[in-house]
Backbone as a ProteinNet text record, in pm:
[ID]
protein_1_A
[PRIMARY]
XXXXXXXXXXXXXXXXXXXXXXXXXXXXXXXXXXXXXXXXXXXXXXXXXXXXXXXXXXXXXXXXXXXXXXXXXXXXXXXXXXXXXXXXXXXXXXXXXXXXXXXXXXXXXXXXXXXXXXXXXXXXXXXXXXXXXXXXXXXXXXXXXXXXXXXXXXXXXXXXXXXXXXXXXXXXXXXXXXXXXXXXXXXXXXXXXXXXXXXXXXXXXXXXXXXXXXXXXXXXXXXXXXXXXXXXXXXXXXXXXXXXX
[TERTIARY]
2969.8	2925.9	2811.1	2713	2601.5	2643.7	2584.1	2605.1	2518.5	2582.1	2508.4	2469.8	2563.9	2539.7	2582	2494.7	2524.6	2502.8	2600.9	2587.9	2576.1	2469.1	2444.7	2436.8	2535.1	2537.5	2519.2	2583	2566.7	2636	2565.2	2626.5	2585	2669.3	2639	2694.1	2605.2	2643.8	2626.2	2716	2695	2693	2572.3	2560.9	2614.8	2710.9	2768.5	2881	2921.1	3033.8	2986.1	3030.6	2994.5	3104.1	3069.5	3168.3	3178.4	3066.2	3065.4	3007.2	3073.9	3032.8	3020.9	2898.7	2871.3	2950	2925.7	2994.6	2916.2	2983.9	2922.9	3010.2	2954.8	3029.8	2933.8	2980.6	2912.3	2996.8	2937.7	3007.5	2950.9	3034.2	2988.9	2987.6	2899.8	2894.7	3027.7	3087.5	3214.9	3337.3	3316	3427.9	3480.5	3612	3674.4	3727.5	3671.4	3711.4	3779.4	3896.5	3962.2	3949.9	3913.7	3899.6	4012	4097	4211.2	4201.4	4282.2	4282.5	4313.1	4341.4	4376	4258.3	4287.8	4182.7	4095	3964.7	3872.2	3829.6	3862.6	3827	3685.9	3618.1	3480.2	3465.3	3574.7	3573.3	3475.6	3492.2	3407.1	3262.4	3243.3	3107	3036.1	3109.3	3049.4	3000.9	3084.7	3042.6	2920.1	2920.6	2808.6	2680	2693.7	2576	2523.5	2614.7	2571.1	2485.2	2528.8	2456.6	2351.8	2332.7	2227.9	2248.5	2374.2	2405.8	2410.4	2431.8	2414.4	2314.8	2230.3	2132.7	2193.7	2202.5	2259.6	2180.6	2251.5	2184.1	2127.5	2184.7	2136.2	2185.7	2126.1	2165.7	2091.7	2135	2065	2162.8	2114.7	2185.7	2093.6	2140.9	2063.2	2129	2051.6	2103.2	2020	2085.8	2018.3	1895.9	1916.7	1813.6	1697.8	1713.4	1610.1	1669.1	1587.9	1634.8	1625	1740.8	1745.3	1697.9	1738.9	1710.7	1562.3	1489.4	1345.4	1262.1	1329.1	1256	1199.4	1250.7	1203	1239.9	1344.8	1383.2	1390.7	1337.5	1340.5	1485.3	1515.6	1651	1700	1614	1651.2	1689.3	1612.9	1640.3	1776.5	1806.4	1935.2	2049.6	2032.9	2141.7	2166.9	2064.3	2085.2	2179.3	2181.4	2257.6	2387.1	2398.8	2519.9	2575.3	2675.2	2731.9	2837.8	2870.3	2972.2	3064.3	3193	3295.5	3362.7	3366.2	3409.7	3555.3	3610.2	3743.6	3743.9	3643.6	3628.5	3538.3	3565.1	3507.3	3361	3321.9	3181.3	3126.2	3209.5	3160.4	3090.7	2995.6	2925.8	3014.9	3059.2	3158.5	3106.9	2974.8	2919.3	2878.8	2904.5	2874.7	3005.3	3006.4	3126.5	3145.4	3261.9	3292.8	3186.1	3154.5	3054	2916.8	2879.7	2748.8	2741.6	2852.8	2856.3	2826	2883.4	2864.6	2724	2668.8	2536.1	2421.2	2445.1	2334.7	2247.3	2310.2	2231.4	2153.2	2212.8	2133.3	2010.8	2024.3	1911.2	1805	1849.1	1752.6	1694	1778.9	1734.6	1689.5	1766	1732	1646.5	1620.3	1529.7	1579.3	1710.7	1764.5	1757.1	1739.4	1739.6	1883.8	1897.5	2028.8	2129.2	2084.3	2176.9	2234.8	2147.6	2193.4	2288.2	2249.5	2333.1	2469.1	2467.6	2593.4	2684.3	2625.4	2702.8	2764.5	2682.2	2732	2842	2816.9	2913.7	3048.2	3046.7	3172.5	3244.6	3168	3230	3298.6	3232.6	3288.8	3409.2	3402.6	3518.4	3637.5	3609.2	3715	3774.8	3687.2	3729.8	3825.6	3800.8	3887.7	3995.7	4009.5	4117.5	4098.4	3972.3	3948.3	3850.7	3836.4	3741.5	3781.3	3911.4	3956.3	3916.8	3874.1	3837.4	3685.5	3609.8	3463.3	3400.5	3453.3	3386.1	3451.5	3543.5	3602.9	3530.3	3560.2	3497.9	3591.1	3533.3	3614.3	3732.8	3718.1	3826.4	3954.7	3943.5	4063.1	4136.9	4081.7	4140.8	4223.5	4319.8	4392.6	4299	4342.2	4262	4242.1	4348.9	4337.3	4240.2	4241.6	4146.6	4003.7	3985.2	3850.4	3798.7	3888.4	3843.7	3806.4	3878.2	3842.4	3707.2	3678.9	3545.7	3439.4	3470	3374.3	3346.7	3448.5	3428.3	3341.8	3369.8	3287.7	3142.6	3123.3	2986.8	2915.9	2987	2926.3	2893.6	2981.2	2959	2842.1	2811.7	2702	2566.9	2559	2435	2425	2526.6	2531.5	2512.9	2596.7	2577.7	2619.2	2564.5	2608.4	2726.1	2740.1	2850.4	2893.5	3021.1	3073.3	3142.7	3114.6	3179.5	3277.6	3401.6	3504.6	3549.8	3531.8	3571.5	3702.5	3813.6	3946.9	3960.3	3941.8	3933	4061.6	4175.4	4301.5	4360.1	4292.3	4356.6	4368.4	4286.2	4294.1	4385.8	4452.7	4531.1	4679.5	4746.8	4892.3	4945	5056.4	5104.8	5122.6	5166.4	5191.6	5063.7	4948.9	4821.4	4746.8	4796.8	4726.6	4722.2	4832.5	4845.7	4738.2	4703.4	4602.5	4466.6	4431.5	4302.3	4302	4411.4	4419	4414.9	4471.5	4469.4	4326.2	4245.3	4103.4	4033.9	4064.1	4001.4	4047.5	4174.4	4224.2	4146.3	4123.7	4049	3907.1	3842.9	3707.3	3707.9	3809.5	3820.4	3837	3923.6	3946.8	3818.6	3734.4	3610.5	3492.9	3521.3	3419.6	3327.9	3363.3	3280	3292	3179.2	3178.5	3222.3	3327.2	3382.6	3416.7	3382.8	3430.7	3510.4	3639.1	3731.8	3794.2	3761.5	3832.7	3956.8	4074	4195.2	4314.6	4408.1	4539.3	4645.4	4603.1	4697.3	4719	4823	4844.3	4883.4	4955	4991.4	4868.8	4773.5	4648.1	4572.7	4564.4	4492.3	4555.3	4687.3	4758.2	4743.9	4749.5	4758.4	4623.2	4522.8	4398.7	4281.7	4282	4163	4156.4	4033	4009.2	4015.3	3979.8	3974.5	4008	4083.5	4116.9	4049.2	3989.2	3928.9	4004.9	4057.2	4125.5	4031.8	4005.7	3919	3999.4	3959.2	4016.8	3913	3899.3	3809.9	3666.4	3621.2	3481.7	3454.6	3558.9	3543.4	3614.1	3568.7	3650.3	3743.7	3872.9	3972.3	4019.2	4033.4	4086	4041.2	4019.9	3991.9	4044	4072.7	4120.6	4182.6	4245.3	4317.3	4429.3	4445.9	4546.5	4685.8	4725	4860.8	4875.9	4770.6	4776.9	4780.5	4691.8	4681.6	4809.8	4866.3	4985.5	5113.7	5123.3	5249.8	5245.4	5124.7	5117.7	4992.3	4979.9	4859.6	4852.4	4728.6	4710.7	4700.4	4638.1	4607.6	4717.5	4746.4	4851.7	4820	4691.8	4651.6	4680.8	4655.9	4686	4835.9	4911.1	5058.2	5114.1	5065.3	5116.7	5085	4962.6	4922.8	5008	5019.3	5092.1	5240.2	5299.1	5441.6	5465.8	5367.8	5381.6	5363.6	5255.4	5226.4	5317.6	5361.3	5444.7	5588.9	5625.6	5760.8	5774.3	5657.7	5663.2	5679
1209.3	1347.2	1384.4	1452.5	1498.5	1617.9	1627.7	1747	1859.2	1970.1	2083.9	2183.1	2208.5	2303.9	2237.5	2245.1	2185.6	2292.6	2310.5	2399	2311.3	2333.3	2251.4	2341.1	2326.6	2398.8	2550	2603.1	2744.7	2832.5	2935.5	3033.5	3173.8	3270.2	3409.8	3498.8	3584.6	3683.8	3823.6	3912.4	4056.1	4114	4134.8	4177.2	4067.8	4104.3	4006.6	3924.5	3963.9	3896.8	3778.3	3659.3	3538.8	3512.8	3534.1	3529.2	3389.2	3316.1	3178.1	3088.9	2974.6	2886.8	2743	2697.1	2556.3	2506.7	2573.6	2539.3	2429.7	2320.1	2208.1	2173.2	2189.9	2159.6	2101	2000.8	1952.2	1991.3	2064	2106	2024.4	1939	1849.4	1921.5	1874.6	1930.1	1902.8	2007.8	1994.4	2003.7	2022.5	2028.5	2171.9	2183.8	2313.9	2311.9	2400.3	2408.9	2543.4	2540.9	2665.2	2680.2	2800.3	2831	2926.3	2883.6	2965	2992.2	3087.2	3119.7	3265.7	3302.9	3442.6	3536.3	3664.5	3765.3	3760.4	3779	3779.2	3641.3	3537.9	3401.6	3361.6	3446.3	3416.6	3366.6	3362.6	3303.8	3378.9	3510.3	3588.7	3590.5	3594.5	3592.1	3463	3352.4	3224.7	3230.5	3284	3296.2	3384.2	3496	3590.7	3528.8	3438.8	3366.5	3268.2	3199	3103.8	3175.3	3294.4	3368.6	3462.3	3451.2	3527.4	3678.4	3720	3861.9	3895.5	3793.8	3804.1	3695.6	3727.6	3630.1	3551.5	3419.7	3341.2	3359.9	3349.2	3357.5	3222.6	3116.1	2982.1	2882.7	2764.9	2659.1	2667.9	2585	2573.9	2576.9	2630.1	2621.7	2548.2	2437.5	2357	2371	2412.4	2420.9	2329.8	2235.6	2143.3	2079.5	2035.4	1968.3	2058.6	2188.8	2283	2368.9	2392	2467.9	2617.6	2680	2823.7	2904.9	2862.6	2940.4	2940.9	2838.4	2838.3	2884.8	2926.6	2983.2	2881.5	2757.3	2654.8	2690.6	2770.7	2819.4	2971.6	3038.2	3184.8	3231.5	3336.1	3389.4	3425.5	3485.2	3525.6	3403.1	3295.5	3174.6	3116	3117.4	3062.8	3149.5	3280.9	3370.2	3362.4	3322.5	3301.5	3183.4	3089.2	2966.4	2962.1	3050.9	3057.3	3199.1	3215.9	3349.1	3382.9	3512.4	3555	3657	3640.5	3734.4	3791.4	3924	3993.4	4040.2	4088.5	4150.2	4270.9	4354.3	4473.5	4437	4490.9	4436.2	4477	4592.2	4636	4642.6	4682.9	4700.4	4835.5	4843.9	4971.5	5061.6	5176.2	5256.6	5320.9	5344.2	5412.5	5315.3	5188.1	5087.7	5027.3	4991.6	4927.5	4790.5	4734.6	4599.8	4500.6	4503.2	4409.9	4434.9	4561.5	4593	4543.1	4549.4	4495.8	4346.6	4274.6	4128.9	4093.2	4175.3	4148	4177.2	4262.1	4319.7	4214.8	4123.7	4025	3929.7	3877	3789.2	3859.2	3987.6	4061.1	4088.7	4138.1	4179.1	4059.6	3961.3	3852	3729.8	3694.7	3573.9	3605.4	3735.6	3780.7	3736.5	3731.2	3699.7	3824.9	3804.8	3924.5	3972.8	4099.3	4163.5	4096.1	4048.6	3984.4	3856.3	3779	3655.2	3686.6	3788.2	3827.3	3878.7	3948.7	4001.4	3887.2	3787.9	3671.8	3598.9	3576.1	3509.5	3594	3726.1	3817.4	3813.4	3814.4	3810.7	3677	3569	3437.2	3432.7	3491.1	3489.3	3582.4	3696.9	3786.6	3720.2	3643.8	3568.9	3465	3403.1	3299.5	3357.1	3482.3	3544	3631.3	3621	3689.7	3838.7	3883.4	4028.3	4068.2	3985.5	4021.1	4151.9	4183.2	4307.8	4431.7	4412.7	4526.2	4542.9	4474.9	4472.3	4611.4	4704.3	4833.8	4947.3	4912.7	5017.8	5021.4	5123.3	5138.4	5083.8	5035.3	4969.6	5051.3	5184.3	5265.2	5258.1	5216	5206	5073.6	4984.4	4852	4848	4757.1	4730.3	4657.3	4650.1	4577.8	4432.3	4368.9	4228.1	4208.4	4302.2	4294.3	4314.7	4410.4	4434	4309.9	4242.7	4123.2	4012.8	4001.9	3902.2	3935	4064.8	4103.9	4064.5	4084.7	4048.4	3897.4	3816.5	3671.9	3639.9	3706.9	3685.9	3722.9	3830.6	3874.8	3768.8	3711.7	3605.7	3483.4	3450	3333.5	3354.6	3480.5	3510.6	3463.5	3441.5	3390.4	3238	3175.9	3029.7	2960.5	2997.8	2944.7	2799.1	2733.3	2597.7	2601	2711.9	2726.3	2871.4	2893.5	3029.3	3039.8	3149.3	3180.1	3295.2	3277	3380.3	3430.4	3558.9	3617.1	3694.1	3625.5	3684.3	3763.2	3696.7	3768.4	3836.3	3800.5	3862.4	3956.6	3972.2	4045.4	4195.1	4250	4393.7	4423.4	4319.8	4335.7	4352.5	4426.5	4430	4288.8	4251.2	4112.6	4065.8	4154.5	4107.5	4082.1	4123.5	4104.1	3979.2	3919.5	3807.3	3684.8	3659.5	3536.6	3520.7	3630.4	3621.7	3581	3634.6	3601.7	3455.2	3412.5	3273.2	3176.4	3217.6	3132.5	3108.5	3214	3200.6	3104.7	3117.8	3031.2	2886	2868	2731.8	2667.4	2744.4	2691.4	2652.7	2735.6	2703.5	2572.6	2557.2	2434.8	2312.5	2325.8	2215.1	2175.4	2274.1	2249.7	2209.3	2184.2	2124.6	2220.7	2350.8	2446.3	2420.8	2414	2406	2541.3	2543	2669.7	2661.5	2769.2	2787.3	2916.4	2906	3017.8	3052.8	3170.5	3224.2	3293.7	3250	3300.3	3301.2	3391.5	3390.4	3333.1	3288.3	3233.3	3084.9	3057	2920.4	2826.2	2876.4	2791.9	2744.7	2835.2	2800.2	2696.6	2720.1	2627.2	2488.2	2484.7	2356.2	2281.8	2357.8	2294.5	2268.2	2350.7	2348.4	2287.4	2305.1	2266.6	2116.1	2068.6	1929.4	1914.8	2024.5	2018.8	2157.1	2158.5	2283.9	2284.5	2397.6	2416.5	2528.7	2502	2604.6	2652	2783.1	2842.2	2935	2939.6	3034.3	3058.7	3183.5	3221	3172.3	3168.8	3132.5	2983.7	2902.3	2756.4	2700.6	2584.5	2503.7	2422.6	2452.9	2387.8	2257.2	2259.9	2142.6	2147.1	2030.7	2024.7	1892.8	1894.9	1771.3	1795.1	1690.4	1698.1	1802.7	1890.3	1996.8	1945.1	1834.3	1781.6	1745.5	1685.2	1647.2	1770.7	1866.1	1983.8	2066.6	2081.1	2165.8	2096.9	1966	1899.9	1835.5	1802.1	1733.7	1775.3	1905.4	1948.8	1883.6	1850	1778.3	1874.2	1990.5	2080.6	2185.3	2215.6	2313.9	2450.9	2486.1	2617.8	2624.5	2514.9	2509	2516.4	2441.5	2441.2	2581.9	2651.6	2786.9	2882.5	2873.5	2960.8	2932.4	2805.2	2771.4	2802	2779.6	2809.8	2958.2	3039.7	3184.6	3227.2	3178.6	3228.2	3166.3	3042.6	2978.6	3026.3	3088.7	3145.6	3272.4	3346.3	3477.1	3463
12909	12935.6	12841.9	12896.5	12814.2	12729.5	12610.1	12527.5	12583.1	12621.1	12676.5	12567.1	12475.7	12365.9	12235.3	12137	12006	11899.1	11814.1	11697.8	11574.5	11495.8	11376.3	11253.2	11166.8	11038	11058.4	11161.7	11195.8	11092.5	11048.5	10958	11000.6	10965.5	10996.6	10887.1	10836.2	10735.4	10790.1	10752.1	10769.7	10629.3	10576.5	10436.6	10345.9	10259.7	10166.9	10230.4	10349	10412.9	10496.1	10457.9	10533.7	10637.8	10763.8	10872.4	10931	10934.8	10983.1	10874.8	10851	10741.1	10791.4	10807.5	10837.5	10959.5	11073.4	11198.1	11270.5	11302.8	11375.8	11496.1	11615	11738.7	11841.8	11913.1	12033.8	12154.1	12247.8	12369.4	12485.1	12541.9	12648.3	12782.6	12870.4	13005.3	13075.9	13134.7	13204.8	13115.3	12985.5	12891.3	12881.1	12861.8	12836.6	12693.3	12611.5	12470.5	12447.8	12385.4	12345.3	12194.3	12152.4	12009.9	11973.4	11881.4	11840.4	11690.9	11644.1	11502	11480.9	11356.3	11328.5	11350.5	11365.4	11376.3	11251.5	11272.3	11158.4	11113.8	11193.5	11150.9	11192.3	11274.2	11313.5	11455.6	11530.8	11666	11758.6	11766.9	11857.4	11808.6	11678.5	11624	11661.5	11660.6	11699.3	11844.9	11935.2	12075	12087.7	12015	12023.6	11967.5	11872.1	11821.4	11926.8	11995.4	12099	12201.7	12243.1	12346.3	12287	12154.5	12084.3	12092.6	12108.1	12092.3	11943.9	11862.1	11715.9	11674.7	11582.1	11532.6	11418	11428.5	11318.9	11189.5	11077.8	10947.1	10905.4	10961.1	10928.5	11030.3	11028	11120.4	11252.8	11347.1	11475.3	11591.3	11703.9	11830.9	11926.9	11979.2	12073.8	12211	12309	12445.8	12534.9	12598.9	12690.3	12623	12498.5	12416.9	12375.2	12391.9	12345	12235	12130.9	12015.7	12044.6	12061.7	12092.5	11972.6	11853.4	11733.1	11696.9	11738.7	11707.5	11826.6	11934.2	12048	12145.7	12143.1	12239	12382.5	12396.7	12529.5	12522	12622.6	12623.7	12634	12558.7	12554.5	12693.8	12771.5	12907	12992.2	12976.4	13054.4	13016.9	12887.5	12844.6	12896.2	12887	12930	13080.3	13154.4	13298.5	13322.5	13228	13247.5	13167.1	13067.7	12986.5	12997.4	13084	13107.5	13005	12997.1	12900.7	12964.1	12937.6	12983.8	12859	12851.3	12730.2	12742.7	12629.7	12632	12724.6	12707.2	12791.6	12907.8	13023	13144.7	13164.6	13107.7	13112.6	13255.5	13350.6	13487.6	13499.2	13591.4	13613.2	13699	13643.2	13714.4	13843	13851.6	13968.2	14079.2	14057.4	14161	14211.6	14339	14394	14330.5	14355.8	14306.9	14353.9	14481.6	14534.8	14473.1	14457.3	14397	14253.6	14180.4	14044	14043.3	14140.3	14145.1	14193.6	14283.2	14340.1	14244.4	14146.4	14067.4	13999.7	13926.1	13850.2	13940.9	14048.7	14136.6	14195.4	14227.3	14285.3	14178.7	14061.6	13957.9	13883.6	13852.2	13765	13843	13943.7	14021.2	14143.8	14163.6	14272.3	14410.5	14427.3	14559	14646.9	14777	14862.7	14877.7	14917.6	14914.2	15006.6	15121	15213.8	15154.2	15090.2	15026.8	14911.1	14830.6	14716.6	14764	14877.5	14932.2	14977	15040.8	15086.6	14967	14863.8	14742.3	14679	14671.2	14610.2	14680.6	14813.1	14888.5	14869	14864.1	14841	14704.6	14604.6	14469	14458.1	14523.8	14522.2	14591.3	14694.6	14761.6	14665.8	14589.5	14493.8	14388.7	14347.1	14245.2	14309.4	14442.7	14512.3	14531.7	14538	14545.3	14655.9	14758.6	14865.2	14934.4	14934.2	14998.8	14918.9	14796.3	14709.1	14697.3	14782.2	14768.2	14764.2	14840.9	14855.2	14778.5	14687.9	14604.6	14469.1	14390.6	14258.7	14150.8	14041	13937.9	13887.5	13880.3	13822.5	13906.2	14032.4	14118.2	14097.7	14017.1	13996.3	13868.4	13865.8	13740.7	13643.6	13517.8	13419	13456.1	13506.8	13545.9	13660.1	13756.1	13867.5	13817.7	13725.9	13671.9	13598.3	13527.1	13455.3	13553.5	13664.7	13765.4	13830	13847.3	13896.9	13794.6	13665.8	13560.3	13562.6	13591.3	13601.2	13723	13836	13956.3	13928	13854.5	13821.1	13735.9	13639.9	13556.6	13641.9	13737.1	13823.5	13919.4	13948.8	14042.7	13989.5	13858.9	13799.5	13809.9	13872.3	13886.7	13751.6	13654.6	13518.9	13507.5	13407.3	13374.7	13276.9	13206.5	13111.2	13106.7	13075.6	13059.3	12924.1	12854.8	12727.6	12753.4	12713	12733	12596.7	12570.6	12442.2	12460.4	12435.7	12448.7	12579.4	12692.9	12820.4	12865.1	12803.4	12845.3	12740.8	12627	12516.1	12542.7	12632.9	12662.2	12781.6	12833.3	12955.7	12925.8	13014.6	13008.6	13037.4	12972.8	12985.7	13129.6	13218.9	13356.2	13434	13379.4	13448.5	13400.3	13292.8	13229.8	13321.3	13390.4	13469.6	13574.8	13643.2	13750.4	13695.7	13579.5	13518.8	13473.3	13410.5	13364.7	13482.6	13597	13715.7	13762.9	13761.7	13798.1	13702.6	13573	13472.4	13487.4	13523.5	13549.5	13664.3	13769.5	13884.1	13844.7	13762.6	13715.5	13636.4	13551.2	13470.7	13561	13662.3	13756.2	13828.3	13854.2	13929.2	13839.6	13709.7	13622.9	13550.7	13547.1	13473.5	13323.1	13253.8	13107.9	13053.3	12970.7	12923.1	12774.3	12703.3	12566.3	12567.4	12536.6	12553.1	12418.5	12367.3	12251.2	12305.1	12262	12325.7	12231	12262.9	12197.2	12290.4	12409.3	12507.7	12477.7	12399.4	12352.4	12466.7	12566.2	12680	12755.6	12774.4	12841.6	12758.4	12628.6	12540	12545.1	12548.6	12546.9	12680.2	12790.6	12923	12989.4	12959.7	13037.4	12960.9	12828.9	12751.7	12727.5	12715.6	12675.7	12523.7	12454.8	12308.1	12253.2	12145.7	12077.8	11941.4	11909.3	11776.8	11707.1	11589.1	11509.9	11399.6	11397.8	11295.6	11205.6	11080	10984.5	10875.4	10835.8	10724.9	10744.6	10870.6	10897.4	10909.5	10891.5	10899.3	11022.3	11068.5	11158.7	11070	11079.6	10994.2	11056.7	11191.7	11260.6	11406	11464.8	11608.4	11663	11792.6	11853	11988.3	12040.2	12166.3	12152.8	12253.8	12242.6	12207.8	12268.2	12240.8	12093.6	12036.9	11895.1	11805.2	11835.1	11747.9	11755.3	11875.7	11889.2	11843	11862.4	11826.5	11688.5	11642.2	11513.5	11436.1	11403.3	11330.9	11193.6	11153.7	11026.8	10907.9	10931.6	10819.7	10800.5	10674.8	10644.4	10705.2	10703	10756.8	10907.1	10977.8	11121.1	11143.7	11064.8	11078.9	11061.4	10959.8	10931.2	11046	11099.1	11209.7	11333.7	11370.5	11493.7	11481.5	11364.9	11350.2	11369.3	11330	11343.6	11489.8	11555.8	11691.5	11797.1	11776.5	11878.4	11870.6	11758.9	11743.9	11828	11843.2	11909.6	12060
[MASK]
+++++++++++++++++++++++++++++++++++++++++++++++++++++++++++++++++++++++++++++++++++++++++++++++++++++++++++++++++++++++++++++++++++++++++++++++++++++++++++++++++++++++++++++++++++++++++++++++++++++++++++++++++++++++++++++++++++++++++++++++++++++

């Protein structure tokens, strides 16, 4: 598999606070990586740096052999190919579900409305929401809104998707539907980096698990190895706590 995204010695500071410290990761095309760890460990900041929502303080981000940090690829071009799904759904409340999904293909990819509508309906069908195409986001549950947000990200035909705790704002009974959509994407070969607290998903779906704490990558490896036989004490302590709950 080709390396699609490479992080080299990535660091990020907010004033005196160093949130990311010497992060090195190769993300292969078609790979699903789950990033786990306690709150405040730098997981979401790392994703936001990849998509340049935060500017790294040091190191490099290479996307498709182009250096993002030195401007070898235009930010807009990269964001067209690397989508992001947030904790909060960020849907436009005054637009219907279908209009939310159509917006980026029309504005950014310059598709005509009929083509964008066809793509939008196909994607809503994929996430199980074609029947909700003409309603407004406020009429949907949180889980449904998150599935619309995933459809919207897919409408850009991305090569990779970054998920920043996509289920953490949802009621527990709504989590399963969103994870099911993500499982299907993984099965179909979408490159994904998922920051998550859903340990079952990380164990069952991911190709590789990365455990972060205090701004460092403490441990990474095959999910079965990391979950059943973690090498580092910090990983053991975290997993014993979260898997007990």
